Short mmCIF file of C-alpha atoms and ligand atoms in Angstrom, two decimals:
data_model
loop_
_atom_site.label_atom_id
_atom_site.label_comp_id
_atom_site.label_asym_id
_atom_site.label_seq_id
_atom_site.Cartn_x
_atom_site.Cartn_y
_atom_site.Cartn_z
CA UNK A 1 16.40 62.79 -9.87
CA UNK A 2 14.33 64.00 -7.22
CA UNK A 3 15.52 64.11 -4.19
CA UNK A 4 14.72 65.58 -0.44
CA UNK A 5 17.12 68.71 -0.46
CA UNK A 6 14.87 70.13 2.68
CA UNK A 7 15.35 73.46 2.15
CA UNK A 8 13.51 72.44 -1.62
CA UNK A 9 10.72 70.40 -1.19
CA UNK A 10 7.99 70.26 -3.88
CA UNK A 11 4.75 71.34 -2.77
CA UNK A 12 2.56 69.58 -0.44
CA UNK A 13 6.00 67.25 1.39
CA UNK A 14 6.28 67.62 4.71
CA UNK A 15 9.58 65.88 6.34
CA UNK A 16 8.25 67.14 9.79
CA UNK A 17 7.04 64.34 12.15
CA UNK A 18 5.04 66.84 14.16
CA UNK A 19 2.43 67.84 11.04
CA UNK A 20 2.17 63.59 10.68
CA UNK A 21 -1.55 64.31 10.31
CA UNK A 22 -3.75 61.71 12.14
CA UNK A 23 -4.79 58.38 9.75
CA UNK A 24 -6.13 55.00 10.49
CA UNK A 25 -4.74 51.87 8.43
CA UNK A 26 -7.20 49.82 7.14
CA UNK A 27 -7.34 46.54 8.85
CA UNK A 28 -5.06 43.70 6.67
CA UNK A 29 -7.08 40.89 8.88
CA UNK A 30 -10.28 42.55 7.86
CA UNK A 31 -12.02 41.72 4.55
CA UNK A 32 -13.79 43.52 1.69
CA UNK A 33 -17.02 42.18 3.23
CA UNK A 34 -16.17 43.38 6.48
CA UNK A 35 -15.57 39.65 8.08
CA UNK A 36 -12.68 39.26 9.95
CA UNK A 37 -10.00 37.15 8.90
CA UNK A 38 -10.06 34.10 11.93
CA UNK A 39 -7.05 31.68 10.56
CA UNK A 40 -4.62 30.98 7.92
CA UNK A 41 -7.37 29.47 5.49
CA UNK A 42 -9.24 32.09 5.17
CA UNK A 43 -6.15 34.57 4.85
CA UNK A 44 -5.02 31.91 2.11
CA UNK A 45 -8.61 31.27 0.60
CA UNK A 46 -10.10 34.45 0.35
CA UNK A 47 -8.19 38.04 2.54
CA UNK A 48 -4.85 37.57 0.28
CA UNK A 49 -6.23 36.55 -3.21
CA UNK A 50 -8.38 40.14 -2.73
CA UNK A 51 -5.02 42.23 -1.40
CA UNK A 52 -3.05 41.09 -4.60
CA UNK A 53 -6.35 42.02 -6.44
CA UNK A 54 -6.55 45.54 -4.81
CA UNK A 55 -2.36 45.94 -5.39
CA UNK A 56 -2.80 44.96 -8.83
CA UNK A 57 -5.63 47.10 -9.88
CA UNK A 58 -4.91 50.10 -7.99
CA UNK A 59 -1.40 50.30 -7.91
CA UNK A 60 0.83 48.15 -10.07
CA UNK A 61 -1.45 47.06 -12.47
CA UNK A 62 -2.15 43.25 -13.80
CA UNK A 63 0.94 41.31 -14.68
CA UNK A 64 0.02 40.42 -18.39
CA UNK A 65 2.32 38.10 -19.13
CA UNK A 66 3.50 34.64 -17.02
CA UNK A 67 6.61 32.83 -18.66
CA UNK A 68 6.79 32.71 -22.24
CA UNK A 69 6.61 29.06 -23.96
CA UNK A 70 9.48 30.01 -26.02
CA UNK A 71 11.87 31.66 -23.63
CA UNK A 72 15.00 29.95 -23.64
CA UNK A 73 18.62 31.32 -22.50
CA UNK A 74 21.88 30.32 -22.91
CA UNK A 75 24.97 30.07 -21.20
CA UNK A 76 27.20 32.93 -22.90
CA UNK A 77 30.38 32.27 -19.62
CA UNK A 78 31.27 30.22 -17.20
CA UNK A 79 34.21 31.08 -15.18
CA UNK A 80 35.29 28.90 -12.68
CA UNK A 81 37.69 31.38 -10.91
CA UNK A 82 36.32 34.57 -11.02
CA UNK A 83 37.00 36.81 -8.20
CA UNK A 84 40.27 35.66 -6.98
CA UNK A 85 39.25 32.13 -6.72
CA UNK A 86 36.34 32.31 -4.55
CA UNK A 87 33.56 32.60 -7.05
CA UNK A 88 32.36 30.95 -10.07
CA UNK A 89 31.02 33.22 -12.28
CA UNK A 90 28.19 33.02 -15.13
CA UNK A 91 26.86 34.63 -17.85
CA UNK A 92 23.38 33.93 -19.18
CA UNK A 93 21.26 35.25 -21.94
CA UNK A 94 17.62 35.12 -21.10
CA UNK A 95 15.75 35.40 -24.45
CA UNK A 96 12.30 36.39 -22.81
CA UNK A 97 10.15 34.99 -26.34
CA UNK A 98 12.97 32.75 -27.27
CA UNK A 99 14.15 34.95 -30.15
CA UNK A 100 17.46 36.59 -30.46
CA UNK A 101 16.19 39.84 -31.34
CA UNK A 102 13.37 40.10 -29.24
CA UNK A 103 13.15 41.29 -25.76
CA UNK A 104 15.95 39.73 -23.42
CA UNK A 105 18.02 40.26 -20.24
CA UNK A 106 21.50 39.07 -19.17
CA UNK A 107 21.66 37.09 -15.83
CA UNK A 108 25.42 37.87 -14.01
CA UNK A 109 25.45 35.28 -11.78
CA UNK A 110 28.14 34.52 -8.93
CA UNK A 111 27.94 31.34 -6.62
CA UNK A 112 30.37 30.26 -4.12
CA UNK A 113 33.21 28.13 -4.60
CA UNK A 114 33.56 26.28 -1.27
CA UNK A 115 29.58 25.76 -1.05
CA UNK A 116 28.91 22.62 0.94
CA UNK A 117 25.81 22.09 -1.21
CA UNK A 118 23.60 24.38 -3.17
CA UNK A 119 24.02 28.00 -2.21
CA UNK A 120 21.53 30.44 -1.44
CA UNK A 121 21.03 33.45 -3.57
CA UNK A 122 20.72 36.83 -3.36
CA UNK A 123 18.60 38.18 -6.63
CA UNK A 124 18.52 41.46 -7.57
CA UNK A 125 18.72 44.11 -10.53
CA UNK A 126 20.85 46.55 -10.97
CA UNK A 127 20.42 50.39 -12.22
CA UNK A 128 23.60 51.08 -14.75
CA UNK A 129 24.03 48.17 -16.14
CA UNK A 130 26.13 44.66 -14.81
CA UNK A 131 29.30 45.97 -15.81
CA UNK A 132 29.12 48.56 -13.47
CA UNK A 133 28.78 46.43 -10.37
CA UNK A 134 31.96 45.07 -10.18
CA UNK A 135 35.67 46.54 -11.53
CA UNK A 136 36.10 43.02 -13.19
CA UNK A 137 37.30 44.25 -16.45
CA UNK A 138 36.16 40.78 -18.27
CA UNK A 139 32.29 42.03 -18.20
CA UNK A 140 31.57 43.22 -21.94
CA UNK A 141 29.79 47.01 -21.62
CA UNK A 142 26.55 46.04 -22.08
CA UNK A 143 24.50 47.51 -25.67
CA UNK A 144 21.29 48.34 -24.06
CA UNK A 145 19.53 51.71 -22.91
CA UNK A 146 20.71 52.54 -19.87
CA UNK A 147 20.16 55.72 -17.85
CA UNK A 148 22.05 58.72 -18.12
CA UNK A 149 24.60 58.59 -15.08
CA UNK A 150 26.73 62.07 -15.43
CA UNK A 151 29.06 61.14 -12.44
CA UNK A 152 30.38 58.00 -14.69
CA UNK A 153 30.36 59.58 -18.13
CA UNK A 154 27.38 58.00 -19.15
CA UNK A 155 25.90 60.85 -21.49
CA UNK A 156 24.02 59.19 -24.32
CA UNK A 157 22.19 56.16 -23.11
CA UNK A 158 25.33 53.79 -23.65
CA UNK A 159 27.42 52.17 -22.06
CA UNK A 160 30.90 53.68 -21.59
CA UNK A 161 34.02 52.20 -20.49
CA UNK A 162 34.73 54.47 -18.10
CA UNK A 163 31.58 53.67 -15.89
CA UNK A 164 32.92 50.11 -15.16
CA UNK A 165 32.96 49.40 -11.57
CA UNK A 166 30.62 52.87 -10.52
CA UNK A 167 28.03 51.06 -8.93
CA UNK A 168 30.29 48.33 -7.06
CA UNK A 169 30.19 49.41 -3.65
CA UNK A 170 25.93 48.77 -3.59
CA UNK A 171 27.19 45.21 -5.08
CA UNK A 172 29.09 43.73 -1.89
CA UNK A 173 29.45 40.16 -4.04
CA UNK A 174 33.20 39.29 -2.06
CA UNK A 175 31.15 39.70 1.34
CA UNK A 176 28.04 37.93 0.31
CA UNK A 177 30.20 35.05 -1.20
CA UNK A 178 32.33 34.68 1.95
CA UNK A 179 29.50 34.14 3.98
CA UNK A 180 28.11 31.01 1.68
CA UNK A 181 25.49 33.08 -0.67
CA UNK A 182 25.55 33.37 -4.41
CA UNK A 183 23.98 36.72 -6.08
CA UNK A 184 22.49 37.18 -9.21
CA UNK A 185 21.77 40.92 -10.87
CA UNK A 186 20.21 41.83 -14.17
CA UNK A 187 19.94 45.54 -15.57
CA UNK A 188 16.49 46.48 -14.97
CA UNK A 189 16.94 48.67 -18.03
CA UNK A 190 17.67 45.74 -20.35
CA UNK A 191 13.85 44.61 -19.24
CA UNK A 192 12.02 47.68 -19.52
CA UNK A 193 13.49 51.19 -20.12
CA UNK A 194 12.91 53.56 -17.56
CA UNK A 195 11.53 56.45 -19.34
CA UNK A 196 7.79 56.54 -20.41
CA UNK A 197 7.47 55.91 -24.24
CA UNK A 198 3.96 54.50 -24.04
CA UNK A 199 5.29 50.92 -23.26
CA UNK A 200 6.13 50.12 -26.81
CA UNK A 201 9.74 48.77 -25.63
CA UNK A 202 11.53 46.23 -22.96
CA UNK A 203 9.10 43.13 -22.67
CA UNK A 204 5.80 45.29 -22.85
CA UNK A 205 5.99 44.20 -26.48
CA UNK A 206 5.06 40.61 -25.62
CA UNK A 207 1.80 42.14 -23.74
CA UNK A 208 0.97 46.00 -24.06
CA UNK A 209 -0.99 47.50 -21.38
CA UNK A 210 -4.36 48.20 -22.89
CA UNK A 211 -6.33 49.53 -19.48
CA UNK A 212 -5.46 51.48 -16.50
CA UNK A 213 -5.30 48.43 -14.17
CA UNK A 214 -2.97 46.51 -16.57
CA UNK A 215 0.99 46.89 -15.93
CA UNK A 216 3.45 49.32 -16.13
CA UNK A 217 7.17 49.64 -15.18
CA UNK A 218 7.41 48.29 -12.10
CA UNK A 219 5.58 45.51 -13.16
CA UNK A 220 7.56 44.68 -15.85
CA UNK A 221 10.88 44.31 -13.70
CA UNK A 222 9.31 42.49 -10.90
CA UNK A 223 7.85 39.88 -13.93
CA UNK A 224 11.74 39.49 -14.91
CA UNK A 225 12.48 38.69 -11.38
CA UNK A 226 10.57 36.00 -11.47
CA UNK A 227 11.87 34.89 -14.85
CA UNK A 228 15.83 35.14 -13.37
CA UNK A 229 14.13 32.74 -10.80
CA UNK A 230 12.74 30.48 -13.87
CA UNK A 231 16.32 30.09 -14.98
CA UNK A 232 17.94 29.56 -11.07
CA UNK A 233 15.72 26.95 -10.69
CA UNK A 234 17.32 25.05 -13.46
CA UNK A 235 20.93 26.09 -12.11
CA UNK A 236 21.98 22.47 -9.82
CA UNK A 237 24.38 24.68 -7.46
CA UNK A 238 21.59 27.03 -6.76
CA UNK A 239 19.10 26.68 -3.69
CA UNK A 240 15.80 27.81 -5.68
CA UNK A 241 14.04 27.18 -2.15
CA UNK A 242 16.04 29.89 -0.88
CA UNK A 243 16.16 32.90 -3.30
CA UNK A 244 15.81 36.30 -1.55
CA UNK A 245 14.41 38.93 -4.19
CA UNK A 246 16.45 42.19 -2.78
CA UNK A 247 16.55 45.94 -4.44
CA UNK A 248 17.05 49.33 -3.94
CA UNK A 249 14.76 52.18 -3.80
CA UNK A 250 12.86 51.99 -7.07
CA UNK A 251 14.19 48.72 -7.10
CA UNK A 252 12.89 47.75 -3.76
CA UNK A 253 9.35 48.68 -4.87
CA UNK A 254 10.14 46.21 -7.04
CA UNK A 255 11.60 43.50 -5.18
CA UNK A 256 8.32 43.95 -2.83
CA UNK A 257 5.92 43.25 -5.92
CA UNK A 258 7.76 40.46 -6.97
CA UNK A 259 8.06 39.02 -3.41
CA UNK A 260 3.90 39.44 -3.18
CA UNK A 261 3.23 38.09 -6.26
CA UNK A 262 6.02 35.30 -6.44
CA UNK A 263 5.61 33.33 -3.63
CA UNK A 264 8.37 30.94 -4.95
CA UNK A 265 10.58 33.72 -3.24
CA UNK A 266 11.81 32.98 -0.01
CA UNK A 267 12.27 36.06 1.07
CA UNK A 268 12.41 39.68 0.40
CA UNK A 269 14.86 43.08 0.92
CA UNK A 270 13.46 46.27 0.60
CA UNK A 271 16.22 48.84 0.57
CA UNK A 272 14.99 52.26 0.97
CA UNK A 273 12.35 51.46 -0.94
CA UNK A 274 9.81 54.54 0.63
CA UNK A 275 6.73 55.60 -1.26
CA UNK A 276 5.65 52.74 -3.12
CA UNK A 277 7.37 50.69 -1.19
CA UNK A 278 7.25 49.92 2.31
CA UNK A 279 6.81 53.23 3.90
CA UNK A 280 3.05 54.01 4.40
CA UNK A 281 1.54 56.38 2.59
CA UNK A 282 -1.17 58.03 4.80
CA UNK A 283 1.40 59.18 7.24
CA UNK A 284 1.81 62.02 4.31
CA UNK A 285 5.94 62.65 4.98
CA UNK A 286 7.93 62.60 2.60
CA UNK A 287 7.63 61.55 -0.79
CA UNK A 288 3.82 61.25 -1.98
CA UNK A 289 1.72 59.42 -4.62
CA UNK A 290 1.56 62.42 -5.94
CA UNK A 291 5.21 62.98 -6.46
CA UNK A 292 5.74 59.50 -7.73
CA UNK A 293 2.81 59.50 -10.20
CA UNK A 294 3.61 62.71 -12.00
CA UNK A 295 7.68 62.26 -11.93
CA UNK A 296 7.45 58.86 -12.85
CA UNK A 297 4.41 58.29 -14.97
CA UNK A 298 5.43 55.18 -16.07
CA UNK A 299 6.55 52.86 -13.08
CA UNK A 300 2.32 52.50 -11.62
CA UNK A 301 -0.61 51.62 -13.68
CA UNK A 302 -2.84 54.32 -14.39
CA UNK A 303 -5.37 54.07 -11.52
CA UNK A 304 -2.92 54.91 -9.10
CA UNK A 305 -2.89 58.45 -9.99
CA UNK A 306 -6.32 58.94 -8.68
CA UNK A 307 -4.78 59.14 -5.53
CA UNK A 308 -2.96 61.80 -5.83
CA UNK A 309 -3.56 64.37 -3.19
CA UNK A 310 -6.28 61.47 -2.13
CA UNK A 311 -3.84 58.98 0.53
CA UNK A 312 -6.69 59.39 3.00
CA UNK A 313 -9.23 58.12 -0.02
CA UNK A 314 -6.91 54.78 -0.25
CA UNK A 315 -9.06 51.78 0.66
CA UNK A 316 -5.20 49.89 1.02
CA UNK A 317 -1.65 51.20 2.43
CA UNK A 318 1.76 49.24 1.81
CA UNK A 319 2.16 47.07 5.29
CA UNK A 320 -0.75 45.57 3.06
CA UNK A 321 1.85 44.61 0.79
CA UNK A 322 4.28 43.32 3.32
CA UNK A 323 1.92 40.90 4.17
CA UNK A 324 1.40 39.66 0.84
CA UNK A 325 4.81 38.25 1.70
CA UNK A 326 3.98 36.44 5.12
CA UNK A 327 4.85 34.15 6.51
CA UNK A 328 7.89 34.35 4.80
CA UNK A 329 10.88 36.68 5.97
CA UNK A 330 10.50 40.63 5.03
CA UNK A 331 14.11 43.13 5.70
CA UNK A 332 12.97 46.51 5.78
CA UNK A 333 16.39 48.41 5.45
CA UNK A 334 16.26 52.11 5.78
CA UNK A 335 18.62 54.84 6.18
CA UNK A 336 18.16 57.70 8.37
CA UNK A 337 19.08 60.72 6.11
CA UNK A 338 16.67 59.14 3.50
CA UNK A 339 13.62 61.34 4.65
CA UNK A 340 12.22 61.45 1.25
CA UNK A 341 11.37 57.91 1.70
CA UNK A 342 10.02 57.82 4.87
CA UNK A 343 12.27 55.46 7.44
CA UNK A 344 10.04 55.54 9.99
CA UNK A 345 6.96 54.97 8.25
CA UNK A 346 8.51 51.90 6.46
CA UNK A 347 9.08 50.73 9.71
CA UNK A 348 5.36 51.23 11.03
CA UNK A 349 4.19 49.37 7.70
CA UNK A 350 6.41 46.62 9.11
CA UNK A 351 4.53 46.46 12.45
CA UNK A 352 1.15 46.92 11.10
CA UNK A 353 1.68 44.19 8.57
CA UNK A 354 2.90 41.50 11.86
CA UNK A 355 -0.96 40.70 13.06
CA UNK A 356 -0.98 38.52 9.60
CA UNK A 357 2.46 37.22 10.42
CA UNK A 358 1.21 36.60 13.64
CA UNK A 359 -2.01 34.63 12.51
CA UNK A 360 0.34 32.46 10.08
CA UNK A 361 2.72 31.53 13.15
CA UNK A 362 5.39 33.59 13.29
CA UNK A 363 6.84 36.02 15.44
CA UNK A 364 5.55 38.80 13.49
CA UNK A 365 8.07 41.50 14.38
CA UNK A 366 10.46 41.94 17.79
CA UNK A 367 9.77 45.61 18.12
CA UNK A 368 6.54 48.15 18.18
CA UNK A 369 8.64 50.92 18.54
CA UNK A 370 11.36 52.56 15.74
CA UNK A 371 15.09 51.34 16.50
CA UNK A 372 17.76 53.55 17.10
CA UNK A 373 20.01 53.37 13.91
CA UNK A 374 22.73 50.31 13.58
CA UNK A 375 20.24 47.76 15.41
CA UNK A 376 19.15 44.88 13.14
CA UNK A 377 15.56 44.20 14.80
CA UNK A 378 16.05 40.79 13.72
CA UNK A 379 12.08 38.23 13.42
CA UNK A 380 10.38 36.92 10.80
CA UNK A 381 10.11 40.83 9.62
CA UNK A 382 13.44 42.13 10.65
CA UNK A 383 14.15 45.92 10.38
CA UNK A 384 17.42 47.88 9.82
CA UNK A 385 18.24 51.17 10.07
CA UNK A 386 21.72 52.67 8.71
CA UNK A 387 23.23 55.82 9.84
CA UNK A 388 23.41 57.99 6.60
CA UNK A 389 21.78 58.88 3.06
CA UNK A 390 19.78 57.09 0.32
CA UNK A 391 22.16 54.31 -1.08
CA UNK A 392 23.45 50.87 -0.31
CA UNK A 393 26.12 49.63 1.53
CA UNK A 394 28.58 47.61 3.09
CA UNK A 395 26.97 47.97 6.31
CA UNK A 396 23.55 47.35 4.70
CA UNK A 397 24.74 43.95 3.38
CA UNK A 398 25.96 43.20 6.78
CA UNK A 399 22.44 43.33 7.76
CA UNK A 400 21.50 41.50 4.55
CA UNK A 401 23.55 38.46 5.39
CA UNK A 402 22.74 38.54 9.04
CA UNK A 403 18.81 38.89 8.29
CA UNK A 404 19.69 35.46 6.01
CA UNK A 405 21.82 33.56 8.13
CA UNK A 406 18.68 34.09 10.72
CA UNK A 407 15.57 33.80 9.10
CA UNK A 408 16.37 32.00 5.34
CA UNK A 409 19.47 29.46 5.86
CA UNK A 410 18.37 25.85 6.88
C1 GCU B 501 13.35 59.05 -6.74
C2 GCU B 501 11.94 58.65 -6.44
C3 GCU B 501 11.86 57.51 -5.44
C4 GCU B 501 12.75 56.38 -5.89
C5 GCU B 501 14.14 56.88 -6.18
C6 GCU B 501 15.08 55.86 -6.79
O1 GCU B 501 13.94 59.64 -5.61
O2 GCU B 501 11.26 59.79 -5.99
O3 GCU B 501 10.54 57.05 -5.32
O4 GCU B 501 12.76 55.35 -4.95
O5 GCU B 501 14.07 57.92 -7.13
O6 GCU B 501 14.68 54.84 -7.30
O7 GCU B 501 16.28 56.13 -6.79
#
């Protein structure tokens, strides 16, 4: 994995604020034409319809696929105590073209048991796999590809027993459930792999990308985010009205695609989601498009890569795609070690994107200037910034929950 050992930075990174070189965002309140974007119609109408456009043809490529006619999924558990007594616990099979053997993904769901009425839900996927977010030893290993994880044993694609639990402490379920919220994970994995193989696997065999602008990784699990929110909307102890589409890092690109595209989302969590993401890219520090394009040729559609080297050539920059999400609620959470993915210039993407929020009524966002680490800036685009490295936390779900209790619960 590539990572921002400073002493090894690929060519071309800088992770020096000083050599920032000098860029102007384009305008989100200005359109294509060059007219200027006067009120929330015309956002609505005409500036945000041509965003997702330039997103999806530049950068993520076109979602091919909406929900299946034949996707169906079934209830494989329901367990009414799980987790001491304080959660029920599901299981569900999401067969994405209704057939057993074809492409699929297994919902772990959690909702609270002392819920006054339906609960609001954390959604997110996971990166090894749902039996490795929690040391319940009831989850069967799962049988898809899964990443190779060396720290928990996992060598040859496969589950292992041994990795149960590994990735628990990014899945704070006890403290989310305490404070009224259900969550609901998926292994992003099960819906595409994430290695390129020329998209011949995970759901890209319902629709194959056949041009550069059509989708790729990314776009694949953000399209099974919206799927898991097909099936919550059918779940009667579930507030569909108030699903927040979280993820880290790769998975917080993700969550911010989905959130654009899906506006059945409520709200959306990037966790140190950087380039890709939330952090700009013409501010140049850090990881580039570059970087992401050539170590991860898979995850963007193919225009994207003719950018590389080029971020001062981009017509768009990502507080473009924060706000594809207004006026709903945005978290940036960063962490300050995590230089490779820019904390500060996820931050100004945050304030750049508020003159839409603004224009559609809300606060926008309570600060113009970056927080010292451990303060929640907490409006309709709330900001976080954790002391420490790339990862997710306890303290990050602290800021989670507060962000929710603020800006999504009723
Ligand atoms: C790499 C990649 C990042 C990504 C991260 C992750 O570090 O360069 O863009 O966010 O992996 O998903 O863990």
């Amino acid at each position: 994995m590539i990572q921002s050992a400073a002493a090894a930075l690929p060519p071309g990174v800088n992770e020096d604020e000083s050599k920032v070189p000098p860029y102007t965002l384009p305008d989100p309140l200005i359109c294509q034409d060059g007219a200027a974007v006067k009120d929330a119609r015309v956002w609505r109408e005409k500036r945000r319809p041509e965003l997702l456009r330039t997103f999806e043809t530049e950068m993520y490529g076109k979602t091919l696929l909406g929900r299946p006619s034949q996707m169906r999924w079934v209830t494989l558990e329901e367990k009414k105590d799980a987790r001491g007594g304080r959660a029920t616990r599901l299981r569900i099979a999401v067969l994405f073209d209704g057939r057993e053997t074809g492409p699929r993904m297994e919902l772990l769901v959690y909702l609270p048991l002392e819920a006054k009425g339906p609960a609001p839900v954390f959604l997110g996927l996971n990166f090894e796999g749902n039996y490795a977010t929690t040391d319940e030893q009831d989850i069967p290993l799962p049988t898809h590809w899964l990443n190779n994880e060396a720290a928990a044993g996992v060598t040859n694609h496969l589950a292992v027993a041994a990795a149960r639990g590994h990735e628990s402490q990014r899945w704070q379920y006890d403290y989310a459930l305490a404070h009224g919220y259900g969550v609901v994970t998926a292994c992003y994995c099960e819906i595409d792999p994430d290695f390129h193989d020329g998209f011949t696997n995970g759901v890209h065999v319902l629709a194959r990308p056949q041009g550069p602008g059509d989708w790729a990784s990314i776009g694949a699990w953000a399209w099974g985010l919206s799927r898991a929110l097909d099936v919550l909307e059918t779940l009667p102890r579930v507030d569909a009205k108030r699903v927040i589409v979280m993820g880290h890092s790769r998975l917080g690109k993700t969550a911010l695609w989905a959130g654009a595209q899906d506006e059945r989302f409520a709200a959306t969590i990037s966790n140190d989601s950087g380039a890709g993401g939330a952090a700009l890219s013409k501010r140049i520090f850090g990881e580039r498009i570059e970087n992401l394009n050539k170590n991860f040729p898979h995850w963007f559609c193919a225009n994207y890569a003719r950018y590389n080297g080029k971020e001062d050539e981009c017509a768009f920059d990502q507080h473009e795609l924060i706000a594809l999400l207004a006026p709903r609620p945005v978290l940036i959470n960063s962490a300050t070690e995590d230089r490779w993915a820019d904390p500060r210039g996820e931050f100004l993407a945050g304030v750049a994107a508020a003159p839409v929020y603004r224009l559609l009524g809300t606060d926008g966002i309570a600060r113009q200037d970056w927080p010292p680490a451990g303060e929640l800036v907490s409006s309709r685009i709330s900001y976080f910034l954790r002391p420490g490295k790339h990862d997710v936390t306890l303290e990050d779900w602290k800021a989670y929950v507060a962000f929710a209790d603020r800006q999504v619960k009723p």
